[in-house]
GROMACS .gro file of C-alpha atoms in nm:
model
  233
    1UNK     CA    1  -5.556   7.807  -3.918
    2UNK     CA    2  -5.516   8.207  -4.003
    3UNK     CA    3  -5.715   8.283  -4.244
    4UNK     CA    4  -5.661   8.599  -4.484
    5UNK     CA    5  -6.034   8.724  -4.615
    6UNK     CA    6  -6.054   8.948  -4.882
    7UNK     CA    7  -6.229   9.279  -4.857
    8UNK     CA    8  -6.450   9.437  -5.127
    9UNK     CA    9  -6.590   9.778  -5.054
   10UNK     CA   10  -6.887   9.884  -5.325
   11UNK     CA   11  -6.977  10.174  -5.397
   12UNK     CA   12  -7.229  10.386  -5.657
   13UNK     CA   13  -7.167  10.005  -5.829
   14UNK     CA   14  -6.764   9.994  -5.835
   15UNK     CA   15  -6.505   9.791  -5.592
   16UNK     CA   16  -6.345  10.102  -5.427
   17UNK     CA   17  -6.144  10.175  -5.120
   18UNK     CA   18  -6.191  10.458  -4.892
   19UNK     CA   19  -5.867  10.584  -4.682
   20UNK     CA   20  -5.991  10.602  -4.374
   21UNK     CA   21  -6.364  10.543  -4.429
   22UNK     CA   22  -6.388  10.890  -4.577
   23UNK     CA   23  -6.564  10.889  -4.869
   24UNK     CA   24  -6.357  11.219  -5.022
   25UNK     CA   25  -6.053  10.999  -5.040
   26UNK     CA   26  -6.170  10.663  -5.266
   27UNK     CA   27  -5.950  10.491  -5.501
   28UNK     CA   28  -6.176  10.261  -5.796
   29UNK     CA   29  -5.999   9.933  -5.816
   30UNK     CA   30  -6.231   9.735  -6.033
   31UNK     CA   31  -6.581   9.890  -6.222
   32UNK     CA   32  -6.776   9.579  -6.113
   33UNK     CA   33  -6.748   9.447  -5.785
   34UNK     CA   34  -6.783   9.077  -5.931
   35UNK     CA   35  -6.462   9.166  -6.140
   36UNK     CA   36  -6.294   9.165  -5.774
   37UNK     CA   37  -6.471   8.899  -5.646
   38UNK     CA   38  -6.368   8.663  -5.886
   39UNK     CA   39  -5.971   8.799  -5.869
   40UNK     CA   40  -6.008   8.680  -5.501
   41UNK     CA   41  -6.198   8.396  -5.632
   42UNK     CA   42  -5.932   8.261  -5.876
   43UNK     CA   43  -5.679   8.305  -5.627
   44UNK     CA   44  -5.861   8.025  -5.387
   45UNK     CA   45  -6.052   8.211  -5.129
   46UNK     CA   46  -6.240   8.052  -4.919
   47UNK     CA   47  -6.416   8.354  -4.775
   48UNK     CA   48  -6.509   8.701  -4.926
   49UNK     CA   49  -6.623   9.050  -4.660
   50UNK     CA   50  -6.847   9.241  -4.896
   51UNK     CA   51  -6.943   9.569  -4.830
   52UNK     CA   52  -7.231   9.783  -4.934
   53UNK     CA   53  -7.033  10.125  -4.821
   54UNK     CA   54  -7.391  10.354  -4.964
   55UNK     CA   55  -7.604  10.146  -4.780
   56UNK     CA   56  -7.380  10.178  -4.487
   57UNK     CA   57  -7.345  10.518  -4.491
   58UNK     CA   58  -7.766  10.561  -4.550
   59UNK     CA   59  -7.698  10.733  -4.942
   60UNK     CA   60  -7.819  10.416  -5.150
   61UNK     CA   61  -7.823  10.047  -5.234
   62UNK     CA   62  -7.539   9.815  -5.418
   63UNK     CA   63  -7.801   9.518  -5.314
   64UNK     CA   64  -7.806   9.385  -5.713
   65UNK     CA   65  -7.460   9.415  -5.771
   66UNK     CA   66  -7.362   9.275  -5.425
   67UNK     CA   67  -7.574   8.983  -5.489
   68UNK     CA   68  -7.406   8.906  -5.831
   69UNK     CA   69  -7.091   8.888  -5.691
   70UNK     CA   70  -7.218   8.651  -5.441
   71UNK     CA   71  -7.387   8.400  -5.684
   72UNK     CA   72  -7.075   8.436  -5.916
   73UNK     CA   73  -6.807   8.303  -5.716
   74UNK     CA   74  -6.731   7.951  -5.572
   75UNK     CA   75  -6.600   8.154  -5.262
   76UNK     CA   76  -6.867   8.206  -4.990
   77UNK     CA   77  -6.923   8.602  -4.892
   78UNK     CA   78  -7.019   8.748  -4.583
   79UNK     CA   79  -7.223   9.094  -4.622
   80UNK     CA   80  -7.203   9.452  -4.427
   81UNK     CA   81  -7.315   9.737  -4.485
   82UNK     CA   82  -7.680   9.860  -4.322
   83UNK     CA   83  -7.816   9.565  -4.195
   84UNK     CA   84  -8.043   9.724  -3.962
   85UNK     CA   85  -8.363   9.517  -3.951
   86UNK     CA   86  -8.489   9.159  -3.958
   87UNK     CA   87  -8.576   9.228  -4.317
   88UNK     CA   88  -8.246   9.351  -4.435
   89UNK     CA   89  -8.073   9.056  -4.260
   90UNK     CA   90  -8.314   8.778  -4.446
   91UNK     CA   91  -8.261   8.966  -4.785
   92UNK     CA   92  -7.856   8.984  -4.743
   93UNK     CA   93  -7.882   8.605  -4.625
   94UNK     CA   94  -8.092   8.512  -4.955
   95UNK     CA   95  -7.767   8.507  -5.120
   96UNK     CA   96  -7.425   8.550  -4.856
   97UNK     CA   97  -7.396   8.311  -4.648
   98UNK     CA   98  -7.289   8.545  -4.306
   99UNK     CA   99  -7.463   8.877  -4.254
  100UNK     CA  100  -7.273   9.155  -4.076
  101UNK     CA  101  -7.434   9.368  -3.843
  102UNK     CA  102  -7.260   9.724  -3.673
  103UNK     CA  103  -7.432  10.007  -3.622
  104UNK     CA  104  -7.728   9.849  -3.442
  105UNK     CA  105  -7.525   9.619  -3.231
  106UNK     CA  106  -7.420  10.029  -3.074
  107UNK     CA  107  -7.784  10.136  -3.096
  108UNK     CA  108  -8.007   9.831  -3.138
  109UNK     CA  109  -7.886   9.566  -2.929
  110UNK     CA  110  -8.185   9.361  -2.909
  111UNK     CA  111  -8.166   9.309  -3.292
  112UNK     CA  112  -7.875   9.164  -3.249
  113UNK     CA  113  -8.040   8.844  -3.007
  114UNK     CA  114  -8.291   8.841  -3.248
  115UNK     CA  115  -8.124   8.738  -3.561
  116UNK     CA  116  -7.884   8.513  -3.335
  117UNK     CA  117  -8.212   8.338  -3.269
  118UNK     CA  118  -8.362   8.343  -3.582
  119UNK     CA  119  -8.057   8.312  -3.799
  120UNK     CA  120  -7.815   8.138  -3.564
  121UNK     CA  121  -7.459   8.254  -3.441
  122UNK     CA  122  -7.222   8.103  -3.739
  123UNK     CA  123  -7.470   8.342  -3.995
  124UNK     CA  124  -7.451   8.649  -3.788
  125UNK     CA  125  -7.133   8.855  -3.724
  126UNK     CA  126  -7.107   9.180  -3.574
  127UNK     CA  127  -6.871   9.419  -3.662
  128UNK     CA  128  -6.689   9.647  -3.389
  129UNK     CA  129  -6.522   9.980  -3.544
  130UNK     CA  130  -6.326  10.221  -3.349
  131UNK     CA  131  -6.139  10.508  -3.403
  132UNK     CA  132  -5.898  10.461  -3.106
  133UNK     CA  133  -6.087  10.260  -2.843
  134UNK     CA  134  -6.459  10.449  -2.923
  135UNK     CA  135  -6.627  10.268  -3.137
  136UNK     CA  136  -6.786  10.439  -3.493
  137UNK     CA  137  -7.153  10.392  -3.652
  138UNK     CA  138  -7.324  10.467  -3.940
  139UNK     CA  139  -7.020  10.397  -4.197
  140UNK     CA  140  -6.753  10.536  -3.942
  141UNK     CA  141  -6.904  10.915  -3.993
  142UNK     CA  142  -7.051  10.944  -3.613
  143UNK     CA  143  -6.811  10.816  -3.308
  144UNK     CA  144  -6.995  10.734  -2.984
  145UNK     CA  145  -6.890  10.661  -2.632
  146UNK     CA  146  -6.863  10.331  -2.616
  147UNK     CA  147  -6.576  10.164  -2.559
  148UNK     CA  148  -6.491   9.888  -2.837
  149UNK     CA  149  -6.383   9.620  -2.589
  150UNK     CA  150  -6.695   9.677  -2.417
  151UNK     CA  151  -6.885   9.644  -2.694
  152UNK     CA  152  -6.743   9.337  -2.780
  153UNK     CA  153  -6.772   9.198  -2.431
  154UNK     CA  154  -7.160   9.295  -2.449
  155UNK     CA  155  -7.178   9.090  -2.821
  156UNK     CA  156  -7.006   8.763  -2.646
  157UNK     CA  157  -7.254   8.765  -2.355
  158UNK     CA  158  -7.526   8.818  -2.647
  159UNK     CA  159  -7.444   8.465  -2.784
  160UNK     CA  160  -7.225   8.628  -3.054
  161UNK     CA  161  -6.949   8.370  -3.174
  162UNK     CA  162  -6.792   8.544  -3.447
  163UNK     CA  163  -6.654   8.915  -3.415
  164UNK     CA  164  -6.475   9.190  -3.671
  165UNK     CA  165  -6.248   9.479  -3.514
  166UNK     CA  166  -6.161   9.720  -3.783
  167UNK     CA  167  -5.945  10.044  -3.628
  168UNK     CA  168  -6.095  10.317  -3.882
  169UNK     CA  169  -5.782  10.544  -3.799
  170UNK     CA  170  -5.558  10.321  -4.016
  171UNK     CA  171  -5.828  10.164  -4.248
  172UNK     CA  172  -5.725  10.201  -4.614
  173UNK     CA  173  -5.331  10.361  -4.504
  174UNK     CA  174  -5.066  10.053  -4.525
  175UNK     CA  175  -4.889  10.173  -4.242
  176UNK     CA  176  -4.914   9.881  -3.991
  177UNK     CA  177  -5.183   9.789  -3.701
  178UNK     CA  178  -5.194   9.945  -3.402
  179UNK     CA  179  -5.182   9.599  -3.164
  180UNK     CA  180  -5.364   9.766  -2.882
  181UNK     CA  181  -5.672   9.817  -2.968
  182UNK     CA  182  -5.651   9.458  -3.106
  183UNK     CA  183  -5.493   9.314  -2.766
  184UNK     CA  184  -5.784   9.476  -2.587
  185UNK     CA  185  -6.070   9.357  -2.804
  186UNK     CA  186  -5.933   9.014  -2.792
  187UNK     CA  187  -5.907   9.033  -2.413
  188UNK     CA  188  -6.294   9.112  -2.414
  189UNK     CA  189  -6.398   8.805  -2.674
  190UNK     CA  190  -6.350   8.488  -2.640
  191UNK     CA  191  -6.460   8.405  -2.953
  192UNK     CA  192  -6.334   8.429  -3.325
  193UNK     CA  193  -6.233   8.723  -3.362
  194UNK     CA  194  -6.090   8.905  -3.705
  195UNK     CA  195  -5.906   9.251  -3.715
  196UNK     CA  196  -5.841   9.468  -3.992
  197UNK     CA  197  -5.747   9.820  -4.036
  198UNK     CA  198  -5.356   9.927  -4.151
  199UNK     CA  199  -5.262   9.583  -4.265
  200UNK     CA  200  -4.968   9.660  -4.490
  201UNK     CA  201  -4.755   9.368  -4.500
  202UNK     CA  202  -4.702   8.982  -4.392
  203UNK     CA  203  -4.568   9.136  -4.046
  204UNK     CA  204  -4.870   9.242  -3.947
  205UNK     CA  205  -5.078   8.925  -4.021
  206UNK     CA  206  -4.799   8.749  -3.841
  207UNK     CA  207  -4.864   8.993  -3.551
  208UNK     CA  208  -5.266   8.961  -3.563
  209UNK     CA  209  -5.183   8.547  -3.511
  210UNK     CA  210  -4.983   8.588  -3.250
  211UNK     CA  211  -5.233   8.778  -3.074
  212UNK     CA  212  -5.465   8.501  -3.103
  213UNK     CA  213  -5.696   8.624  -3.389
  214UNK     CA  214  -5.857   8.367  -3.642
  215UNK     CA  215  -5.783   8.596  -3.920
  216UNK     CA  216  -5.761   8.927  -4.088
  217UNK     CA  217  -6.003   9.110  -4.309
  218UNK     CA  218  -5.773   9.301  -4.534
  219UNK     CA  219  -5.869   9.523  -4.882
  220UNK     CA  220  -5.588   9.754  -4.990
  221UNK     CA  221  -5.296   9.583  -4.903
  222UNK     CA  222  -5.398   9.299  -5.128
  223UNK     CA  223  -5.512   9.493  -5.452
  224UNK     CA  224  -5.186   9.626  -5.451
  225UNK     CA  225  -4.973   9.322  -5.383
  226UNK     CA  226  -4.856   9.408  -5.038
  227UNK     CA  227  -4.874   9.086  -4.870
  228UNK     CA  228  -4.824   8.726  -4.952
  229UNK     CA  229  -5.184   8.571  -5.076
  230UNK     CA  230  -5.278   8.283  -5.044
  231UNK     CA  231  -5.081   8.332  -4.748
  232UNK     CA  232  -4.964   7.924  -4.656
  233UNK     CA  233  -4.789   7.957  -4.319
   0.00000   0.00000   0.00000
């Protein structure tokens, strides 16, 4: 079944949303990230994407509040945001039950096998984002060469089972996906794979299924009541 997952971005302590990943352009949807947690929450989630946008982009820690809204809902939450150790991974996983990793799947590949071994694949996701087809680190700010289907080819022959494409170029804008990107990543993975990025109405999650996607990770267009949730078809 497609399966919606809410998004929560944190930041300096508030559920925000950044257009685009750029900091400069945030809009403050809730002052307490568990306030949006538990919206999702009361509406039947079954899954929450947290992210810890300052500990993403290396400025600070949301860790506490993060962790509240974990422990507060009956929804479990999958964390990103900095997860670029062993450590960080077994702190997140202390109280989410999926830990997202991106940056060092670009730059620390190895770290990636190692918490598939320690942690195992269904608690370990990676996260591919790409402006275009190059994929982004460190909270979107620094594009690199790589490809994002290559990437995500690299994370399935890792052992990776479950994969995030966000396109940063539409992240936070309502106007639609872009399906190629999408088509391509999903040509590379054979595993689960969720998109988000541009999501502004039930046309586009009806696109991202028939592309073959498990689901969509989707933050805006939800706060502000632009697509059917709990979606039931």
């Amino acid at each position: 079944m497609f399966e919606v997952i809410p998004c929560v971005d944190v930041r300096q302590g508030r559920a925000v949303r950044l257009l685009q990943g750029d900091p400069k352009r945030e809009t403050v949807y809730h002052a307490d990230p568990l306030e949006a947690a538990r919206r999702f929450d009361a509406q039947g989630a079954r899954w929450l994407h947290i992210v810890d946008l300052d500990a993403a982009l290396g400025s600070g820690s949301n860790q506490l509040a993060i962790a509240a809204a974990c422990r507060g809902v009956d929804a479990k939450v999958e964390v990103a945001g900095g997860v670029r150790s062993v450590a960080e991974a077994a702190a997140r996983l202390e109280f989410a039950a999926r830990v997202v990793v991106g940056t060092a799947a670009v730059r620390e590949p190895a770290l990636v096998r190692e918490l598939l071994e320690r942690f195992g694949p269904r608690r370990v996701v990676v996260s591919v984002d790409a402006r275009g087809d190059r994929v982004t680190v460190s909270g979107w700010t620094e594009e690199t060469d790589v490809a994002a289907a290559d990437l995500a080819r690299a994370m399935h022959e890792a052992g990776v089972e479950l994969l995030i494409f966000t396109d940063v170029s539409r992240d936070g804008t309502l106007q639609g996906i872009d399906d190629r990107p999408v088509r391509a990543v999903r040509d590379a993975f054979p595993g689960a794979l969720y998109a988000g990025g541009g999501v502004g109405s039930d046309d586009d999650l009806v696109l991202y299924e028939s592309l073959g996607l498990q689901g969509a990770i989707v933050g805006r267009a939800l706060y502000e009541g632009k697509i059917t949730y709990p979606r039931t078809a």
